[in-house]
PDB file of C-alpha atoms in Angstrom:
ATOM      1  CA  MET A   5     -73.541   8.371  10.341  1.00 60.00           C
ATOM      2  CA  ALA A   6     -69.763   8.845  10.195  1.00 74.00           C
ATOM      3  CA  ARG A   7     -67.474   9.338  13.117  1.00 84.00           C
ATOM      4  CA  VAL A   8     -66.875  12.828  14.416  1.00 91.00           C
ATOM      5  CA  SER A   9     -63.791  14.138  12.611  1.00 94.00           C
ATOM      6  CA  ASN A  10     -60.569  14.942  14.404  1.00 93.00           C
ATOM      7  CA  GLU A  11     -60.957  18.548  13.193  1.00 96.00           C
ATOM      8  CA  GLU A  12     -64.398  18.854  14.780  1.00 97.00           C
ATOM      9  CA  LEU A  13     -63.139  17.401  18.057  1.00 98.00           C
ATOM     10  CA  LEU A  14     -60.107  19.707  18.015  1.00 98.00           C
ATOM     11  CA  ASP A  15     -62.326  22.737  17.360  1.00 98.00           C
ATOM     12  CA  MET A  16     -64.491  21.830  20.360  1.00 98.00           C
ATOM     13  CA  ALA A  17     -61.388  21.369  22.531  1.00 98.00           C
ATOM     14  CA  LYS A  18     -60.064  24.773  21.446  1.00 98.00           C
ATOM     15  CA  THR A  19     -63.397  26.388  22.322  1.00 98.00           C
ATOM     16  CA  LEU A  20     -63.304  24.693  25.713  1.00 98.00           C
ATOM     17  CA  GLY A  21     -59.740  25.844  26.291  1.00 98.00           C
ATOM     18  CA  HIS A  22     -60.575  29.484  25.587  1.00 98.00           C
ATOM     19  CA  MET A  23     -63.535  29.313  27.976  1.00 98.00           C
ATOM     20  CA  LEU A  24     -61.504  27.692  30.744  1.00 98.00           C
ATOM     21  CA  GLN A  25     -58.638  30.158  30.376  1.00 98.00           C
ATOM     22  CA  GLU A  26     -61.067  33.057  30.698  1.00 97.00           C
ATOM     23  CA  LYS A  27     -62.323  31.567  33.978  1.00 98.00           C
ATOM     24  CA  GLY A  28     -58.891  30.526  35.227  1.00 98.00           C
ATOM     25  CA  TRP A  29     -60.127  26.926  35.441  1.00 98.00           C
ATOM     26  CA  MET A  30     -58.531  23.572  34.752  1.00 98.00           C
ATOM     27  CA  VAL A  31     -60.207  20.411  33.479  1.00 98.00           C
ATOM     28  CA  THR A  32     -59.648  16.758  34.314  1.00 98.00           C
ATOM     29  CA  THR A  33     -61.000  13.671  32.561  1.00 98.00           C
ATOM     30  CA  ALA A  34     -61.995  10.156  33.624  1.00 98.00           C
ATOM     31  CA  GLU A  35     -62.412   7.708  30.760  1.00 98.00           C
ATOM     32  CA  SER A  36     -63.278   4.084  30.310  1.00 98.00           C
ATOM     33  CA  CYS A  37     -64.466   3.045  26.822  1.00 97.00           C
ATOM     34  CA  THR A  38     -62.668   5.947  25.113  1.00 97.00           C
ATOM     35  CA  GLY A  39     -59.302   4.932  26.568  1.00 97.00           C
ATOM     36  CA  GLY A  40     -57.881   8.449  26.847  1.00 98.00           C
ATOM     37  CA  TRP A  41     -59.217   9.829  23.556  1.00 98.00           C
ATOM     38  CA  LEU A  42     -60.834  12.807  25.314  1.00 98.00           C
ATOM     39  CA  ALA A  43     -57.548  13.681  27.031  1.00 98.00           C
ATOM     40  CA  GLU A  44     -55.690  13.212  23.739  1.00 98.00           C
ATOM     41  CA  VAL A  45     -57.983  15.644  21.933  1.00 98.00           C
ATOM     42  CA  ILE A  46     -57.604  18.210  24.712  1.00 98.00           C
ATOM     43  CA  THR A  47     -53.824  17.913  24.828  1.00 98.00           C
ATOM     44  CA  ALA A  48     -53.623  18.241  21.030  1.00 98.00           C
ATOM     45  CA  VAL A  49     -54.476  21.933  21.563  1.00 98.00           C
ATOM     46  CA  PRO A  50     -51.282  23.997  21.822  1.00 97.00           C
ATOM     47  CA  GLY A  51     -51.064  25.582  25.267  1.00 97.00           C
ATOM     48  CA  SER A  52     -53.482  23.120  26.865  1.00 98.00           C
ATOM     49  CA  SER A  53     -51.088  22.662  29.776  1.00 97.00           C
ATOM     50  CA  ALA A  54     -52.490  25.968  31.064  1.00 98.00           C
ATOM     51  CA  TRP A  55     -55.972  24.455  31.457  1.00 98.00           C
ATOM     52  CA  PHE A  56     -55.677  20.634  31.427  1.00 98.00           C
ATOM     53  CA  ASP A  57     -54.611  19.082  34.734  1.00 98.00           C
ATOM     54  CA  ARG A  58     -54.732  15.314  34.224  1.00 98.00           C
ATOM     55  CA  GLY A  59     -56.620  12.378  32.790  1.00 98.00           C
ATOM     56  CA  PHE A  60     -57.607   9.102  34.376  1.00 98.00           C
ATOM     57  CA  ILE A  61     -58.036   6.017  32.199  1.00 98.00           C
ATOM     58  CA  THR A  62     -60.047   3.641  34.355  1.00 98.00           C
ATOM     59  CA  TYR A  63     -60.988   0.745  32.117  1.00 96.00           C
ATOM     60  CA  SER A  64     -61.485  -1.877  34.819  1.00 97.00           C
ATOM     61  CA  ASN A  65     -63.941  -1.655  37.697  1.00 97.00           C
ATOM     62  CA  GLN A  66     -61.032  -1.975  40.136  1.00 98.00           C
ATOM     63  CA  SER A  67     -59.296   1.052  38.616  1.00 98.00           C
ATOM     64  CA  LYS A  68     -62.519   3.058  38.914  1.00 98.00           C
ATOM     65  CA  GLN A  69     -62.563   2.179  42.606  1.00 98.00           C
ATOM     66  CA  ASP A  70     -58.821   2.703  43.233  1.00 98.00           C
ATOM     67  CA  MET A  71     -58.299   5.939  41.302  1.00 98.00           C
ATOM     68  CA  LEU A  72     -61.708   7.632  41.452  1.00 98.00           C
ATOM     69  CA  ALA A  73     -63.344   6.185  44.585  1.00 98.00           C
ATOM     70  CA  VAL A  74     -66.302   4.761  42.657  1.00 98.00           C
ATOM     71  CA  GLY A  75     -68.230   2.745  45.205  1.00 98.00           C
ATOM     72  CA  THR A  76     -68.344  -1.035  45.112  1.00 98.00           C
ATOM     73  CA  ALA A  77     -72.061  -0.785  45.872  1.00 98.00           C
ATOM     74  CA  THR A  78     -72.549   1.548  42.885  1.00 98.00           C
ATOM     75  CA  LEU A  79     -70.803  -0.848  40.524  1.00 98.00           C
ATOM     76  CA  GLU A  80     -72.680  -3.865  41.896  1.00 98.00           C
ATOM     77  CA  ALA A  81     -76.094  -2.172  41.771  1.00 98.00           C
ATOM     78  CA  HIS A  82     -75.780  -0.244  38.502  1.00 98.00           C
ATOM     79  CA  GLY A  83     -72.727  -1.550  36.634  1.00 97.00           C
ATOM     80  CA  ALA A  84     -69.797   0.311  35.109  1.00 97.00           C
ATOM     81  CA  VAL A  85     -71.972   1.686  32.307  1.00 98.00           C
ATOM     82  CA  SER A  86     -74.459   3.752  34.279  1.00 98.00           C
ATOM     83  CA  GLU A  87     -75.147   7.357  35.127  1.00 98.00           C
ATOM     84  CA  GLU A  88     -74.490   6.589  38.779  1.00 98.00           C
ATOM     85  CA  THR A  89     -70.983   5.348  37.955  1.00 98.00           C
ATOM     86  CA  VAL A  90     -70.052   8.239  35.645  1.00 98.00           C
ATOM     87  CA  GLN A  91     -71.271  10.707  38.264  1.00 98.00           C
ATOM     88  CA  GLU A  92     -68.914   9.136  40.801  1.00 98.00           C
ATOM     89  CA  MET A  93     -66.125   9.014  38.207  1.00 98.00           C
ATOM     90  CA  ALA A  94     -66.503  12.739  37.453  1.00 98.00           C
ATOM     91  CA  ALA A  95     -66.627  13.661  41.148  1.00 98.00           C
ATOM     92  CA  GLY A  96     -63.641  11.412  41.908  1.00 98.00           C
ATOM     93  CA  ALA A  97     -61.583  12.927  39.107  1.00 98.00           C
ATOM     94  CA  LEU A  98     -62.193  16.402  40.531  1.00 98.00           C
ATOM     95  CA  LYS A  99     -61.332  15.297  44.053  1.00 98.00           C
ATOM     96  CA  ASN A 100     -58.046  13.782  42.852  1.00 98.00           C
ATOM     97  CA  SER A 101     -56.942  16.760  40.762  1.00 98.00           C
ATOM     98  CA  ARG A 102     -56.461  20.513  40.806  1.00 98.00           C
ATOM     99  CA  ALA A 103     -59.299  21.029  38.313  1.00 98.00           C
ATOM    100  CA  GLN A 104     -62.572  22.896  38.724  1.00 98.00           C
ATOM    101  CA  ILE A 105     -64.457  20.934  36.050  1.00 98.00           C
ATOM    102  CA  SER A 106     -64.391  17.313  34.906  1.00 98.00           C
ATOM    103  CA  ALA A 107     -65.885  14.925  32.395  1.00 98.00           C
ATOM    104  CA  SER A 108     -66.259  11.155  32.560  1.00 98.00           C
ATOM    105  CA  ILE A 109     -67.186   8.533  29.977  1.00 98.00           C
ATOM    106  CA  SER A 110     -68.197   4.874  30.296  1.00 98.00           C
ATOM    107  CA  GLY A 111     -69.898   2.835  27.632  1.00 98.00           C
ATOM    108  CA  ILE A 112     -70.147  -0.207  25.446  1.00 97.00           C
ATOM    109  CA  ALA A 113     -68.327   0.552  22.202  1.00 96.00           C
ATOM    110  CA  GLY A 114     -68.586  -2.950  20.764  1.00 94.00           C
ATOM    111  CA  PRO A 115     -68.497  -4.859  18.674  1.00 94.00           C
ATOM    112  CA  GLY A 116     -69.318  -7.254  21.529  1.00 93.00           C
ATOM    113  CA  GLY A 117     -70.162  -6.809  25.185  1.00 92.00           C
ATOM    114  CA  GLY A 118     -73.681  -5.512  24.797  1.00 91.00           C
ATOM    115  CA  THR A 119     -76.757  -6.934  26.493  1.00 92.00           C
ATOM    116  CA  ARG A 120     -80.478  -6.419  26.098  1.00 92.00           C
ATOM    117  CA  GLN A 121     -80.459  -3.858  28.914  1.00 93.00           C
ATOM    118  CA  LYS A 122     -77.153  -2.265  27.888  1.00 96.00           C
ATOM    119  CA  PRO A 123     -76.668  -2.652  24.141  1.00 96.00           C
ATOM    120  CA  VAL A 124     -73.589  -1.811  22.110  1.00 96.00           C
ATOM    121  CA  GLY A 125     -73.643   1.942  21.633  1.00 96.00           C
ATOM    122  CA  MET A 126     -74.907   2.795  25.118  1.00 98.00           C
ATOM    123  CA  VAL A 127     -72.645   5.502  26.522  1.00 98.00           C
ATOM    124  CA  CYS A 128     -72.941   7.376  29.792  1.00 98.00           C
ATOM    125  CA  ASN A 129     -71.255  10.750  30.254  1.00 98.00           C
ATOM    126  CA  GLY A 130     -70.767  12.566  33.524  1.00 98.00           C
ATOM    127  CA  TRP A 131     -69.624  16.062  34.412  1.00 98.00           C
ATOM    128  CA  ALA A 132     -68.783  17.719  37.704  1.00 98.00           C
ATOM    129  CA  LEU A 133     -67.953  21.196  38.927  1.00 98.00           C
ATOM    130  CA  ALA A 134     -65.991  22.184  42.004  1.00 97.00           C
ATOM    131  CA  ASP A 135     -69.164  23.785  43.418  1.00 97.00           C
ATOM    132  CA  GLY A 136     -70.654  20.292  43.841  1.00 97.00           C
ATOM    133  CA  THR A 137     -72.727  20.189  40.651  1.00 97.00           C
ATOM    134  CA  VAL A 138     -72.737  16.701  39.152  1.00 98.00           C
ATOM    135  CA  LEU A 139     -74.616  15.916  35.932  1.00 98.00           C
ATOM    136  CA  SER A 140     -74.927  12.907  33.675  1.00 98.00           C
ATOM    137  CA  SER A 141     -76.621  11.666  30.542  1.00 98.00           C
ATOM    138  CA  THR A 142     -77.020   8.441  28.623  1.00 98.00           C
ATOM    139  CA  CYS A 143     -77.072   8.191  24.874  1.00 96.00           C
ATOM    140  CA  ARG A 144     -77.505   5.348  22.445  1.00 96.00           C
ATOM    141  CA  LEU A 145     -75.027   5.727  19.612  1.00 95.00           C
ATOM    142  CA  SER A 146     -74.948   3.775  16.382  1.00 93.00           C
ATOM    143  CA  GLY A 147     -72.014   2.789  14.244  1.00 94.00           C
ATOM    144  CA  ASP A 148     -68.842   0.821  14.653  1.00 95.00           C
ATOM    145  CA  ARG A 149     -66.483   0.998  17.627  1.00 96.00           C
ATOM    146  CA  GLU A 150     -64.591   4.043  16.336  1.00 95.00           C
ATOM    147  CA  GLU A 151     -67.789   5.950  15.512  1.00 96.00           C
ATOM    148  CA  ILE A 152     -69.271   5.257  18.944  1.00 97.00           C
ATOM    149  CA  ARG A 153     -66.093   6.298  20.724  1.00 97.00           C
ATOM    150  CA  SER A 154     -65.659   9.519  18.703  1.00 97.00           C
ATOM    151  CA  ARG A 155     -69.267  10.515  19.375  1.00 96.00           C
ATOM    152  CA  ALA A 156     -68.794   9.802  23.086  1.00 97.00           C
ATOM    153  CA  VAL A 157     -65.791  12.158  23.133  1.00 98.00           C
ATOM    154  CA  ALA A 158     -67.808  14.812  21.275  1.00 98.00           C
ATOM    155  CA  ALA A 159     -70.650  14.491  23.791  1.00 97.00           C
ATOM    156  CA  ALA A 160     -68.210  14.915  26.679  1.00 98.00           C
ATOM    157  CA  LEU A 161     -66.727  18.037  25.084  1.00 98.00           C
ATOM    158  CA  ARG A 162     -70.176  19.520  24.395  1.00 98.00           C
ATOM    159  CA  GLY A 163     -71.114  18.968  28.037  1.00 98.00           C
ATOM    160  CA  LEU A 164     -67.917  20.607  29.267  1.00 98.00           C
ATOM    161  CA  ILE A 165     -68.492  23.622  27.000  1.00 98.00           C
ATOM    162  CA  GLU A 166     -72.065  23.953  28.218  1.00 97.00           C
ATOM    163  CA  LEU A 167     -71.049  23.721  31.880  1.00 97.00           C
ATOM    164  CA  ALA A 168     -68.185  26.194  31.450  1.00 97.00           C
ATOM    165  CA  SER A 169     -70.384  28.794  29.731  1.00 94.00           C
TER     166      SER A 169
END
């Protein structure tokens, strides 16, 4: 399976932007394994400054704690790649922004770093709304590093579109 094309990602970001503008909402992102790719796709949409507030790239555990208030106990008990962590990342991004909706991503994009319990391709996505709703999902993606990362961004965008609808 090939990576999600830039055109497909841009189309999803445009759809999201239209939905957010209709609601008068802003979005914020919190990314680990995608290194800002989700924010890059969103900001590639002309006029996105009207609905994109900010992005957090929190690659290290310490940055997740410092910037997003992810709990030390959460990281110790569940690890950086877990639904518990992405839930806290999404909630922390909202708390530290002016946005009403957020997405977070943490995963193991490879080629190394995987374990039996958390193999390469395991990606957790989280989403939060200002009303207190926090959701998450875990997927197992195949492919090389770029394919895994592009699919993680697509999953985050799909979740944002679903939550904003």
